[in-house]
mmCIF file of N, CA and C in Angstrom:
data_model
loop_
_atom_site.group_PDB
_atom_site.id
_atom_site.type_symbol
_atom_site.label_atom_id
_atom_site.label_comp_id
_atom_site.label_asym_id
_atom_site.label_seq_id
_atom_site.Cartn_x
_atom_site.Cartn_y
_atom_site.Cartn_z
ATOM 1 N N SER A 25 -24.715 -1.466 15.926
ATOM 2 C CA SER A 25 -23.957 -2.189 14.903
ATOM 3 C C SER A 25 -24.013 -1.459 13.562
ATOM 4 N N ASP A 26 -25.197 -0.897 13.244
ATOM 5 C CA ASP A 26 -25.319 -0.158 11.986
ATOM 6 C C ASP A 26 -24.419 1.075 11.971
ATOM 7 N N VAL A 27 -24.322 1.749 13.120
ATOM 8 C CA VAL A 27 -23.473 2.934 13.218
ATOM 9 C C VAL A 27 -22.027 2.560 12.958
ATOM 10 N N CYS A 28 -21.596 1.447 13.530
ATOM 11 C CA CYS A 28 -20.219 0.986 13.385
ATOM 12 C C CYS A 28 -19.910 0.670 11.927
ATOM 13 N N SER A 29 -20.807 -0.083 11.256
ATOM 14 C CA SER A 29 -20.541 -0.446 9.860
ATOM 15 C C SER A 29 -20.619 0.786 8.956
ATOM 16 N N SER A 30 -21.476 1.735 9.300
ATOM 17 C CA SER A 30 -21.574 2.977 8.544
ATOM 18 C C SER A 30 -20.266 3.768 8.646
ATOM 19 N N ASP A 31 -19.698 3.834 9.846
ATOM 20 C CA ASP A 31 -18.415 4.517 10.039
ATOM 21 C C ASP A 31 -17.312 3.832 9.246
ATOM 22 N N LEU A 32 -17.344 2.503 9.234
ATOM 23 C CA LEU A 32 -16.333 1.736 8.509
ATOM 24 C C LEU A 32 -16.404 2.021 7.016
ATOM 25 N N VAL A 33 -17.629 2.086 6.494
ATOM 26 C CA VAL A 33 -17.815 2.398 5.070
ATOM 27 C C VAL A 33 -17.289 3.796 4.764
ATOM 28 N N LYS A 34 -17.595 4.752 5.649
ATOM 29 C CA LYS A 34 -17.109 6.119 5.444
ATOM 30 C C LYS A 34 -15.588 6.170 5.469
ATOM 31 N N GLN A 35 -14.977 5.432 6.414
ATOM 32 C CA GLN A 35 -13.514 5.398 6.493
ATOM 33 C C GLN A 35 -12.917 4.790 5.223
ATOM 34 N N ALA A 36 -13.526 3.718 4.734
ATOM 35 C CA ALA A 36 -13.032 3.060 3.519
ATOM 36 C C ALA A 36 -13.162 3.989 2.313
ATOM 37 N N GLN A 37 -14.283 4.716 2.233
ATOM 38 C CA GLN A 37 -14.469 5.661 1.126
ATOM 39 C C GLN A 37 -13.435 6.782 1.186
ATOM 40 N N LYS A 38 -13.182 7.281 2.401
ATOM 41 C CA LYS A 38 -12.182 8.351 2.566
ATOM 42 C C LYS A 38 -10.808 7.840 2.163
ATOM 43 N N MET A 39 -10.495 6.619 2.586
ATOM 44 C CA MET A 39 -9.208 6.033 2.248
ATOM 45 C C MET A 39 -9.066 5.896 0.723
ATOM 46 N N GLN A 40 -10.139 5.450 0.077
ATOM 47 C CA GLN A 40 -10.117 5.285 -1.376
ATOM 48 C C GLN A 40 -9.916 6.643 -2.064
ATOM 49 N N GLU A 41 -10.584 7.676 -1.562
ATOM 50 C CA GLU A 41 -10.413 9.027 -2.118
ATOM 51 C C GLU A 41 -8.976 9.513 -1.922
ATOM 52 N N ASP A 42 -8.422 9.255 -0.740
ATOM 53 C CA ASP A 42 -7.037 9.661 -0.460
ATOM 54 C C ASP A 42 -6.061 8.949 -1.393
ATOM 55 N N ILE A 43 -6.293 7.658 -1.602
ATOM 56 C CA ILE A 43 -5.420 6.883 -2.497
ATOM 57 C C ILE A 43 -5.518 7.424 -3.919
ATOM 58 N N GLN A 44 -6.727 7.743 -4.352
ATOM 59 C CA GLN A 44 -6.911 8.290 -5.692
ATOM 60 C C GLN A 44 -6.168 9.624 -5.834
ATOM 61 N N ALA A 45 -6.222 10.452 -4.805
ATOM 62 C CA ALA A 45 -5.518 11.741 -4.825
ATOM 63 C C ALA A 45 -4.007 11.518 -4.902
ATOM 64 N N VAL A 46 -3.516 10.529 -4.142
ATOM 65 C CA VAL A 46 -2.086 10.208 -4.165
ATOM 66 C C VAL A 46 -1.678 9.752 -5.563
ATOM 67 N N GLN A 47 -2.487 8.908 -6.178
ATOM 68 C CA GLN A 47 -2.157 8.406 -7.507
ATOM 69 C C GLN A 47 -2.187 9.523 -8.553
ATOM 70 N N GLU A 48 -3.120 10.461 -8.409
ATOM 71 C CA GLU A 48 -3.168 11.595 -9.326
ATOM 72 C C GLU A 48 -1.919 12.468 -9.166
ATOM 73 N N ARG A 49 -1.488 12.685 -7.900
ATOM 74 C CA ARG A 49 -0.256 13.456 -7.670
ATOM 75 C C ARG A 49 0.949 12.724 -8.237
ATOM 76 N N LEU A 50 0.963 11.402 -8.065
ATOM 77 C CA LEU A 50 2.074 10.597 -8.576
ATOM 78 C C LEU A 50 2.201 10.748 -10.095
ATOM 79 N N GLU A 51 1.069 10.778 -10.788
ATOM 80 C CA GLU A 51 1.102 10.915 -12.245
ATOM 81 C C GLU A 51 1.719 12.246 -12.669
ATOM 82 N N GLN A 52 1.596 13.264 -11.818
ATOM 83 C CA GLN A 52 2.167 14.574 -12.124
ATOM 84 C C GLN A 52 3.642 14.668 -11.727
ATOM 85 N N THR A 53 4.107 13.721 -10.912
ATOM 86 C CA THR A 53 5.486 13.744 -10.433
ATOM 87 C C THR A 53 6.412 13.225 -11.520
ATOM 88 N N GLU A 54 7.585 13.843 -11.630
ATOM 89 C CA GLU A 54 8.576 13.384 -12.604
ATOM 90 C C GLU A 54 9.712 12.676 -11.886
ATOM 91 N N PHE A 55 10.154 11.570 -12.462
ATOM 92 C CA PHE A 55 11.250 10.776 -11.925
ATOM 93 C C PHE A 55 12.380 10.789 -12.937
ATOM 94 N N THR A 56 13.577 11.165 -12.488
ATOM 95 C CA THR A 56 14.744 11.194 -13.364
ATOM 96 C C THR A 56 15.739 10.156 -12.871
ATOM 97 N N GLU A 57 16.197 9.304 -13.776
ATOM 98 C CA GLU A 57 17.150 8.254 -13.452
ATOM 99 C C GLU A 57 18.289 8.286 -14.468
ATOM 100 N N THR A 58 19.450 7.822 -14.031
ATOM 101 C CA THR A 58 20.611 7.763 -14.915
ATOM 102 C C THR A 58 21.130 6.337 -14.978
ATOM 103 N N ALA A 59 21.891 6.062 -16.026
ATOM 104 C CA ALA A 59 22.563 4.772 -16.171
ATOM 105 C C ALA A 59 23.925 5.031 -16.785
ATOM 106 N N GLY A 60 24.827 4.089 -16.586
ATOM 107 C CA GLY A 60 26.165 4.225 -17.168
ATOM 108 C C GLY A 60 26.932 5.384 -16.577
ATOM 109 N N GLY A 61 26.764 5.620 -15.277
ATOM 110 C CA GLY A 61 27.488 6.711 -14.636
ATOM 111 C C GLY A 61 27.102 8.078 -15.171
ATOM 112 N N GLY A 62 25.845 8.218 -15.558
ATOM 113 C CA GLY A 62 25.358 9.506 -16.044
ATOM 114 C C GLY A 62 25.424 9.664 -17.554
ATOM 115 N N MET A 63 25.833 8.627 -18.250
ATOM 116 C CA MET A 63 25.907 8.705 -19.716
ATOM 117 C C MET A 63 24.522 8.835 -20.345
ATOM 118 N N VAL A 64 23.532 8.207 -19.714
ATOM 119 C CA VAL A 64 22.148 8.298 -20.181
ATOM 120 C C VAL A 64 21.296 8.743 -19.002
ATOM 121 N N GLU A 65 20.457 9.747 -19.248
ATOM 122 C CA GLU A 65 19.535 10.233 -18.223
ATOM 123 C C GLU A 65 18.159 10.311 -18.847
ATOM 124 N N LEU A 66 17.158 9.833 -18.110
ATOM 125 C CA LEU A 66 15.806 9.965 -18.645
ATOM 126 C C LEU A 66 14.853 10.414 -17.566
ATOM 127 N N THR A 67 13.780 11.045 -18.028
ATOM 128 C CA THR A 67 12.743 11.539 -17.130
ATOM 129 C C THR A 67 11.425 10.914 -17.552
ATOM 130 N N MET A 68 10.732 10.349 -16.546
ATOM 131 C CA MET A 68 9.465 9.683 -16.776
ATOM 132 C C MET A 68 8.476 10.203 -15.744
ATOM 133 N N THR A 69 7.208 10.301 -16.132
ATOM 134 C CA THR A 69 6.193 10.707 -15.164
ATOM 135 C C THR A 69 5.751 9.496 -14.365
ATOM 136 N N GLY A 70 5.121 9.763 -13.218
ATOM 137 C CA GLY A 70 4.575 8.689 -12.407
ATOM 138 C C GLY A 70 3.492 7.910 -13.126
ATOM 139 N N GLY A 71 2.954 8.496 -14.185
ATOM 140 C CA GLY A 71 1.984 7.800 -15.031
ATOM 141 C C GLY A 71 2.642 6.959 -16.101
ATOM 142 N N ARG A 72 3.962 6.766 -15.976
ATOM 143 C CA ARG A 72 4.760 5.918 -16.863
ATOM 144 C C ARG A 72 4.862 6.458 -18.288
ATOM 145 N N VAL A 73 4.908 7.778 -18.398
ATOM 146 C CA VAL A 73 5.124 8.410 -19.702
ATOM 147 C C VAL A 73 6.572 8.883 -19.758
ATOM 148 N N LEU A 74 7.311 8.413 -20.758
ATOM 149 C CA LEU A 74 8.698 8.824 -20.948
ATOM 150 C C LEU A 74 8.697 10.220 -21.553
ATOM 151 N N LYS A 75 9.279 11.192 -20.830
ATOM 152 C CA LYS A 75 9.226 12.581 -21.276
ATOM 153 C C LYS A 75 10.510 13.052 -21.942
ATOM 154 N N GLU A 76 11.647 12.548 -21.466
ATOM 155 C CA GLU A 76 12.898 13.089 -21.964
ATOM 156 C C GLU A 76 14.016 12.062 -21.823
ATOM 157 N N ILE A 77 14.885 12.029 -22.833
ATOM 158 C CA ILE A 77 16.112 11.229 -22.765
ATOM 159 C C ILE A 77 17.272 12.146 -23.101
ATOM 160 N N LYS A 78 18.284 12.146 -22.233
ATOM 161 C CA LYS A 78 19.517 12.893 -22.497
ATOM 162 C C LYS A 78 20.647 11.883 -22.622
ATOM 163 N N ILE A 79 21.402 12.004 -23.702
ATOM 164 C CA ILE A 79 22.527 11.103 -23.938
ATOM 165 C C ILE A 79 23.796 11.942 -23.971
ATOM 166 N N ASN A 80 24.763 11.557 -23.154
ATOM 167 C CA ASN A 80 26.050 12.252 -23.139
ATOM 168 C C ASN A 80 26.699 12.094 -24.514
ATOM 169 N N PRO A 81 27.042 13.209 -25.173
ATOM 170 C CA PRO A 81 27.606 13.125 -26.528
ATOM 171 C C PRO A 81 28.903 12.314 -26.594
ATOM 172 N N ASP A 82 29.609 12.190 -25.474
ATOM 173 C CA ASP A 82 30.864 11.435 -25.471
ATOM 174 C C ASP A 82 30.669 9.985 -25.880
ATOM 175 N N ILE A 83 29.495 9.420 -25.622
ATOM 176 C CA ILE A 83 29.313 8.012 -25.955
ATOM 177 C C ILE A 83 28.703 7.799 -27.335
ATOM 178 N N VAL A 84 28.214 8.866 -27.949
ATOM 179 C CA VAL A 84 27.608 8.725 -29.270
ATOM 180 C C VAL A 84 28.667 8.452 -30.330
ATOM 181 N N ASP A 85 29.887 8.890 -30.085
ATOM 182 C CA ASP A 85 30.968 8.679 -31.049
ATOM 183 C C ASP A 85 31.342 7.208 -31.174
ATOM 184 N N LYS A 86 31.051 6.462 -30.153
ATOM 185 C CA LYS A 86 31.399 5.049 -30.175
ATOM 186 C C LYS A 86 30.434 4.278 -31.069
ATOM 187 N N ASP A 87 30.881 3.117 -31.523
ATOM 188 C CA ASP A 87 30.031 2.285 -32.369
ATOM 189 C C ASP A 87 29.167 1.327 -31.558
ATOM 190 N N ASP A 88 29.071 1.568 -30.251
ATOM 191 C CA ASP A 88 28.369 0.649 -29.374
ATOM 192 C C ASP A 88 26.916 1.066 -29.183
ATOM 193 N N ILE A 89 26.126 0.967 -30.246
ATOM 194 C CA ILE A 89 24.704 1.319 -30.171
ATOM 195 C C ILE A 89 23.982 0.376 -29.219
ATOM 196 N N GLU A 90 24.345 -0.919 -29.239
ATOM 197 C CA GLU A 90 23.686 -1.873 -28.341
ATOM 198 C C GLU A 90 23.910 -1.496 -26.879
ATOM 199 N N GLY A 91 25.111 -1.045 -26.549
ATOM 200 C CA GLY A 91 25.402 -0.617 -25.180
ATOM 201 C C GLY A 91 24.555 0.579 -24.792
ATOM 202 N N LEU A 92 24.392 1.509 -25.723
ATOM 203 C CA LEU A 92 23.562 2.692 -25.481
ATOM 204 C C LEU A 92 22.111 2.282 -25.247
ATOM 205 N N GLN A 93 21.629 1.364 -26.066
ATOM 206 C CA GLN A 93 20.260 0.882 -25.900
ATOM 207 C C GLN A 93 20.087 0.225 -24.531
ATOM 208 N N ASP A 94 21.086 -0.544 -24.108
ATOM 209 C CA ASP A 94 21.028 -1.200 -22.793
ATOM 210 C C ASP A 94 20.965 -0.168 -21.666
ATOM 211 N N LEU A 95 21.724 0.937 -21.795
ATOM 212 C CA LEU A 95 21.701 1.986 -20.776
ATOM 213 C C LEU A 95 20.326 2.659 -20.703
ATOM 214 N N ILE A 96 19.712 2.871 -21.853
ATOM 215 C CA ILE A 96 18.376 3.487 -21.879
ATOM 216 C C ILE A 96 17.369 2.567 -21.199
ATOM 217 N N ILE A 97 17.457 1.271 -21.503
ATOM 218 C CA ILE A 97 16.564 0.301 -20.870
ATOM 219 C C ILE A 97 16.792 0.277 -19.362
ATOM 220 N N ALA A 98 18.064 0.280 -18.937
ATOM 221 C CA ALA A 98 18.387 0.247 -17.508
ATOM 222 C C ALA A 98 17.814 1.463 -16.784
ATOM 223 N N ALA A 99 17.996 2.645 -17.360
ATOM 224 C CA ALA A 99 17.477 3.865 -16.735
ATOM 225 C C ALA A 99 15.946 3.844 -16.702
ATOM 226 N N SER A 100 15.324 3.335 -17.759
ATOM 227 C CA SER A 100 13.857 3.232 -17.799
ATOM 228 C C SER A 100 13.351 2.321 -16.688
ATOM 229 N N ASN A 101 13.986 1.170 -16.549
ATOM 230 C CA ASN A 101 13.554 0.226 -15.522
ATOM 231 C C ASN A 101 13.767 0.784 -14.123
ATOM 232 N N GLN A 102 14.849 1.532 -13.917
ATOM 233 C CA GLN A 102 15.091 2.164 -12.612
ATOM 234 C C GLN A 102 14.001 3.183 -12.306
ATOM 235 N N ALA A 103 13.611 3.953 -13.316
ATOM 236 C CA ALA A 103 12.552 4.953 -13.115
ATOM 237 C C ALA A 103 11.233 4.265 -12.772
ATOM 238 N N LEU A 104 10.908 3.173 -13.468
ATOM 239 C CA LEU A 104 9.669 2.445 -13.189
ATOM 240 C C LEU A 104 9.677 1.864 -11.777
ATOM 241 N N GLU A 105 10.830 1.330 -11.343
ATOM 242 C CA GLU A 105 10.942 0.808 -9.979
ATOM 243 C C GLU A 105 10.717 1.919 -8.953
ATOM 244 N N GLN A 106 11.288 3.098 -9.231
ATOM 245 C CA GLN A 106 11.140 4.233 -8.312
ATOM 246 C C GLN A 106 9.679 4.682 -8.242
ATOM 247 N N ILE A 107 8.993 4.674 -9.376
ATOM 248 C CA ILE A 107 7.571 5.045 -9.421
ATOM 249 C C ILE A 107 6.762 4.071 -8.571
ATOM 250 N N ASP A 108 6.998 2.752 -8.761
ATOM 251 C CA ASP A 108 6.262 1.750 -7.992
ATOM 252 C C ASP A 108 6.528 1.888 -6.500
ATOM 253 N N LYS A 109 7.792 2.090 -6.143
ATOM 254 C CA LYS A 109 8.169 2.215 -4.730
ATOM 255 C C LYS A 109 7.497 3.438 -4.102
ATOM 256 N N THR A 110 7.527 4.562 -4.817
ATOM 257 C CA THR A 110 6.913 5.789 -4.309
ATOM 258 C C THR A 110 5.411 5.605 -4.139
ATOM 259 N N ASN A 111 4.774 4.968 -5.121
ATOM 260 C CA ASN A 111 3.334 4.725 -5.055
ATOM 261 C C ASN A 111 2.989 3.848 -3.854
ATOM 262 N N GLN A 112 3.743 2.771 -3.651
ATOM 263 C CA GLN A 112 3.489 1.873 -2.518
ATOM 264 C C GLN A 112 3.668 2.602 -1.183
ATOM 265 N N GLU A 113 4.720 3.412 -1.084
ATOM 266 C CA GLU A 113 4.970 4.142 0.166
ATOM 267 C C GLU A 113 3.840 5.118 0.458
ATOM 268 N N ARG A 114 3.387 5.824 -0.566
ATOM 269 C CA ARG A 114 2.332 6.816 -0.351
ATOM 270 C C ARG A 114 1.010 6.153 0.020
ATOM 271 N N ILE A 115 0.694 5.042 -0.625
ATOM 272 C CA ILE A 115 -0.551 4.340 -0.307
ATOM 273 C C ILE A 115 -0.464 3.728 1.089
ATOM 274 N N SER A 116 0.689 3.157 1.445
ATOM 275 C CA SER A 116 0.857 2.567 2.784
ATOM 276 C C SER A 116 0.683 3.616 3.879
ATOM 277 N N SER A 117 1.106 4.849 3.591
ATOM 278 C CA SER A 117 0.957 5.900 4.595
ATOM 279 C C SER A 117 -0.514 6.229 4.834
ATOM 280 N N ILE A 118 -1.354 5.980 3.841
ATOM 281 C CA ILE A 118 -2.791 6.225 3.988
ATOM 282 C C ILE A 118 -3.469 5.035 4.661
ATOM 283 N N THR A 119 -3.132 3.836 4.210
ATOM 284 C CA THR A 119 -3.850 2.647 4.682
ATOM 285 C C THR A 119 -3.247 2.082 5.958
ATOM 286 N N GLY A 120 -2.089 2.616 6.375
ATOM 287 C CA GLY A 120 -1.441 2.072 7.551
ATOM 288 C C GLY A 120 -0.945 0.657 7.321
ATOM 289 N N GLY A 121 -0.677 0.327 6.056
ATOM 290 C CA GLY A 121 -0.187 -1.002 5.720
ATOM 291 C C GLY A 121 -1.282 -2.006 5.441
ATOM 292 N N LEU A 122 -2.556 -1.620 5.620
ATOM 293 C CA LEU A 122 -3.657 -2.538 5.315
ATOM 294 C C LEU A 122 -3.708 -2.808 3.822
ATOM 295 N N ARG A 123 -3.997 -4.033 3.465
ATOM 296 C CA ARG A 123 -4.207 -4.355 2.042
ATOM 297 C C ARG A 123 -5.644 -4.014 1.699
ATOM 298 N N MET A 124 -5.826 -3.131 0.739
ATOM 299 C CA MET A 124 -7.178 -2.726 0.358
ATOM 300 C C MET A 124 -7.560 -3.411 -0.942
ATOM 301 N N PRO A 125 -8.830 -3.795 -1.092
ATOM 302 C CA PRO A 125 -9.261 -4.535 -2.281
ATOM 303 C C PRO A 125 -9.341 -3.697 -3.551
ATOM 304 N N PHE A 126 -9.118 -2.372 -3.457
ATOM 305 C CA PHE A 126 -9.168 -1.565 -4.658
ATOM 306 C C PHE A 126 -7.764 -1.248 -5.048
#
């Protein structure tokens, strides 16, 4: 019985190390999302750091600053959703779908 529980602890530790490695890789990964048919593009790291915003100059001439702000928010939220989805997929591939307490 001790051997079995010892193996289980080792497996859990390995899984935790693998998850940590996945999360570290995710933080280095960049996610680029667009909104408004490409009018606004932003790049965010998996660590949720906004790195770059590109705005199509064609829309800057308009007086619709609120619309531009909405596009930036939309692209940001899409990037965050993609980060969460990627993180969940990578962790599930390690845990086999098991819910881990860490």
